[in-house]
């Protein structure tokens, strides 16, 4: 079995077709065969490049270079030079001024295939996670030693700020800024909390890091403690992650033995302790204030903000809450410098991101890729294409609360900047890819069942809103929907978004809105024609009443 | 069901051991409840009293009543307030597992066990519950039986998996 | 007293560990690395590991070092096993059931021939 390593996209919009792009596609097929690259290079067409003087264009990933205008007779050169030898054919590149803006962003992207440039997952799969010696051999605790012996806490924060690191827990808040808020907040004690309550459906990047490289997270927590003048840290790992907890506890124990935790760490007069706190099964505890409530022995109900945890966190003291993946970035940044880190990703979202790929694709699991990759690349290069050759229908990015992306938006870059522009949320980095055997109404029903189940019940818009949305959508899948329900859904969605106390209720509206924006015809078919176009929904009332009430692990 | 047998279990000793490990501060409440749930299978009401008697310490500023402990037990999904069967079958019902065949596996589980979500069988052998994503979706659909996790489950494998449990 | 009390100590421990590892690698020419994280275990990695250990026991191949690691490759390939012979670049196998594991041990580890159907070429 060979791994796909590149992807070639041939534009096939009407203008390109007119200018002979079919012939280009055919030539590529031929040439890839004759160079025996057909298995390693995915070939596909792209219809939404937009009109450009440079049509027809050919885009080659992972380098993300755009050639054009391409003639059929150029194909041989592109295959032999670029794909076979790996040299970019400079003189055939499209001049930037000829590119429509939706393609131009590609030029600003840096970096290539992640297999060669793993930062966060550098040690994952190379070391024994329960062996501290393995970690030390692979640069382990070097960043801590550097910070403690050569840098002041202020310098550590400055370096993190300069790197442009953004929080990977979902919101993308600049990490350096958060650290300096906590460091300067008044209080007699400060805390570092590592948020490892990863419960967003389809997200397991934090589990991979904790199970495969726990010392890296521990090292980052100690560095964070040094930077913000804290003596104590908590890691809140969800209760279901037993293996992560076991491995992290072991890491804490070994770090004590070696002197990375405890008093006077590495002779620097800095003391630090880390406690592991297990979650007990509640998605909402991933929200930072609910998490703090949970550590304090209460129900995990989010607090009203402000005040934020940066000033009033655990036990009312200034508290730094960071996601596992965010922290995993810290040691490499300190070790190699902010300049080095900024070489990856896009200018506005530097660095790499760990994505989890799921659904109806050939390869599921975790990858590390530069910020700004596109869904099309993910499907064709990393995920090895759709399973059983089925057609791609939609993807959900960022877990349950993420947006639903139809096939027409699959060239939008995934970074923290573009969601705001194009409506693709990166969120937790989960990419659920669905083929055309997926019914969008059925999918949204499952998503809302999740929100309904996980709503903490503190605020009414979320508690009742998720329930009502679920009921309405379930009625549609059972043949009992009305057209007026759709407006009702949108109204409810808006109320949840505006009035909910925390992100759970606010984002529950996103899938509903996206469903009605991109797939309204499919929804209406359920209602007007009484059929499910994919044949998934049974369109008869199902006896799940018992489940509705009992479907709790209470 | 487990309810009768818990009378014989040394609840007091279980609570004592949990306190030994986690202390009696506020941040110990949930860990203690987790330990009780693990040892007993659920949280019986009289365990709440045992916990309250041991952790409440007004002189140290720690106040707690059984109501608060019960409200914790009912909030967190991993804590159960109802007795469970000897074996608990947990099915992941989140979207990633759902789209890769979870629906069919769920049907098979319900048919094979003759239970609906949240139910416990008459003979006290099985409980069937659902959960949100377990972070193992890369090998979905996922089913957990007691402490064992099974990935890539197909409807055909369901009887085979269940047969491993006495 | 902890083992490491200064950055210098850390450097020394690292050097010593490196030396130790070199000796270890010389002693065991063959290393087998099994991915052991939750998805791997859910897909049957424990049984795979068991099969490998049993084979080593039966055939008395004591010079083989079996190690575990965390996540390795895609979840859909799990259980995943890597074979490293003479510190050359590793051969990675996917979907290694206990039966496949025994085959890899016989054909590759003992016989020196890669089991192509299960090998992944990066
Ligand atoms: C409902 C909800 C669930 C959340 N779940 C998580 C989670 O599982 N892990 C996480 O790191 N952040 C989660 N967050 C985000 C946290 O509130 C917080 O923003 C994050 O931990 C900050 O860390 P960062 O700056 O490193 O991203 C969640 C937020 C909401 C509203
Ligand atoms: S959706 Fe089932 S484990 Fe994630």
mmCIF file of C-alpha atoms in Angstrom, chain A residues 1 3 124-125 127-128 130-131 133-134 137 139 141-142 204 207 211-212 247 257-260 266-267 362-364 367 382, chain C residues 2-7 10 14 17-18 20-21 36-39 68-72 74-77 94 119-122:
data_model
loop_
_atom_site.group_PDB
_atom_site.id
_atom_site.type_symbol
_atom_site.label_atom_id
_atom_site.label_comp_id
_atom_site.label_asym_id
_atom_site.label_seq_id
_atom_site.Cartn_x
_atom_site.Cartn_y
_atom_site.Cartn_z
ATOM 1 C CA UNK A 1 0.000 0.000 0.000
ATOM 2 C CA UNK A 3 0.498 6.679 0.735
ATOM 3 C CA UNK A 124 4.190 10.586 19.098
ATOM 4 C CA UNK A 125 4.749 7.035 17.922
ATOM 5 C CA UNK A 127 8.730 7.024 22.239
ATOM 6 C CA UNK A 128 7.357 4.845 24.972
ATOM 7 C CA UNK A 130 5.591 5.592 30.112
ATOM 8 C CA UNK A 131 9.335 6.013 29.939
ATOM 9 C CA UNK A 133 14.190 8.419 29.533
ATOM 10 C CA UNK A 134 12.679 8.194 26.056
ATOM 11 C CA UNK A 137 16.405 11.543 24.774
ATOM 12 C CA UNK A 139 14.695 16.902 23.629
ATOM 13 C CA UNK A 141 12.694 19.054 29.439
ATOM 14 C CA UNK A 142 15.227 21.082 27.425
ATOM 15 C CA UNK A 204 -9.377 13.205 20.245
ATOM 16 C CA UNK A 207 -6.078 12.116 24.060
ATOM 17 C CA UNK A 211 -1.507 8.890 25.743
ATOM 18 C CA UNK A 212 1.524 9.196 23.513
ATOM 19 C CA UNK A 247 -0.101 7.604 31.799
ATOM 20 C CA UNK A 257 11.686 11.369 40.868
ATOM 21 C CA UNK A 258 13.810 13.241 38.326
ATOM 22 C CA UNK A 259 13.301 16.641 39.916
ATOM 23 C CA UNK A 260 11.149 18.378 37.328
ATOM 24 C CA UNK A 266 16.677 22.440 38.426
ATOM 25 C CA UNK A 267 18.233 24.606 41.112
ATOM 26 C CA UNK A 362 -10.361 5.420 3.841
ATOM 27 C CA UNK A 363 -8.047 6.597 6.587
ATOM 28 C CA UNK A 364 -9.339 7.885 9.895
ATOM 29 C CA UNK A 367 -2.828 14.266 11.428
ATOM 30 C CA UNK A 382 -4.455 12.556 4.123
ATOM 31 C CA UNK C 2 15.875 13.975 42.969
ATOM 32 C CA UNK C 3 18.121 12.773 40.168
ATOM 33 C CA UNK C 4 18.398 16.061 38.348
ATOM 34 C CA UNK C 5 19.152 19.333 40.145
ATOM 35 C CA UNK C 6 20.482 21.605 37.446
ATOM 36 C CA UNK C 7 20.554 21.994 33.657
ATOM 37 C CA UNK C 10 19.953 17.097 32.688
ATOM 38 C CA UNK C 14 20.751 12.571 28.650
ATOM 39 C CA UNK C 17 20.808 7.448 28.627
ATOM 40 C CA UNK C 18 22.085 7.761 25.084
ATOM 41 C CA UNK C 20 22.774 3.010 27.568
ATOM 42 C CA UNK C 21 20.480 2.931 24.548
ATOM 43 C CA UNK C 36 -0.796 0.882 22.293
ATOM 44 C CA UNK C 37 -3.334 3.648 22.669
ATOM 45 C CA UNK C 38 -7.078 3.421 23.214
ATOM 46 C CA UNK C 39 -8.117 2.934 19.565
ATOM 47 C CA UNK C 68 5.133 -0.122 23.151
ATOM 48 C CA UNK C 69 4.395 3.349 21.916
ATOM 49 C CA UNK C 70 1.361 5.620 21.767
ATOM 50 C CA UNK C 71 -0.409 6.617 18.605
ATOM 51 C CA UNK C 72 1.276 5.389 15.432
ATOM 52 C CA UNK C 74 -3.974 6.146 11.284
ATOM 53 C CA UNK C 75 -6.609 4.671 13.553
ATOM 54 C CA UNK C 76 -8.182 2.819 10.658
ATOM 55 C CA UNK C 77 -4.959 0.823 10.277
ATOM 56 C CA UNK C 94 -1.280 -2.347 9.464
ATOM 57 C CA UNK C 119 3.193 -3.263 4.903
ATOM 58 C CA UNK C 120 2.674 0.470 4.501
ATOM 59 C CA UNK C 121 5.064 2.384 2.268
ATOM 60 C CA UNK C 122 5.371 5.995 3.248
#
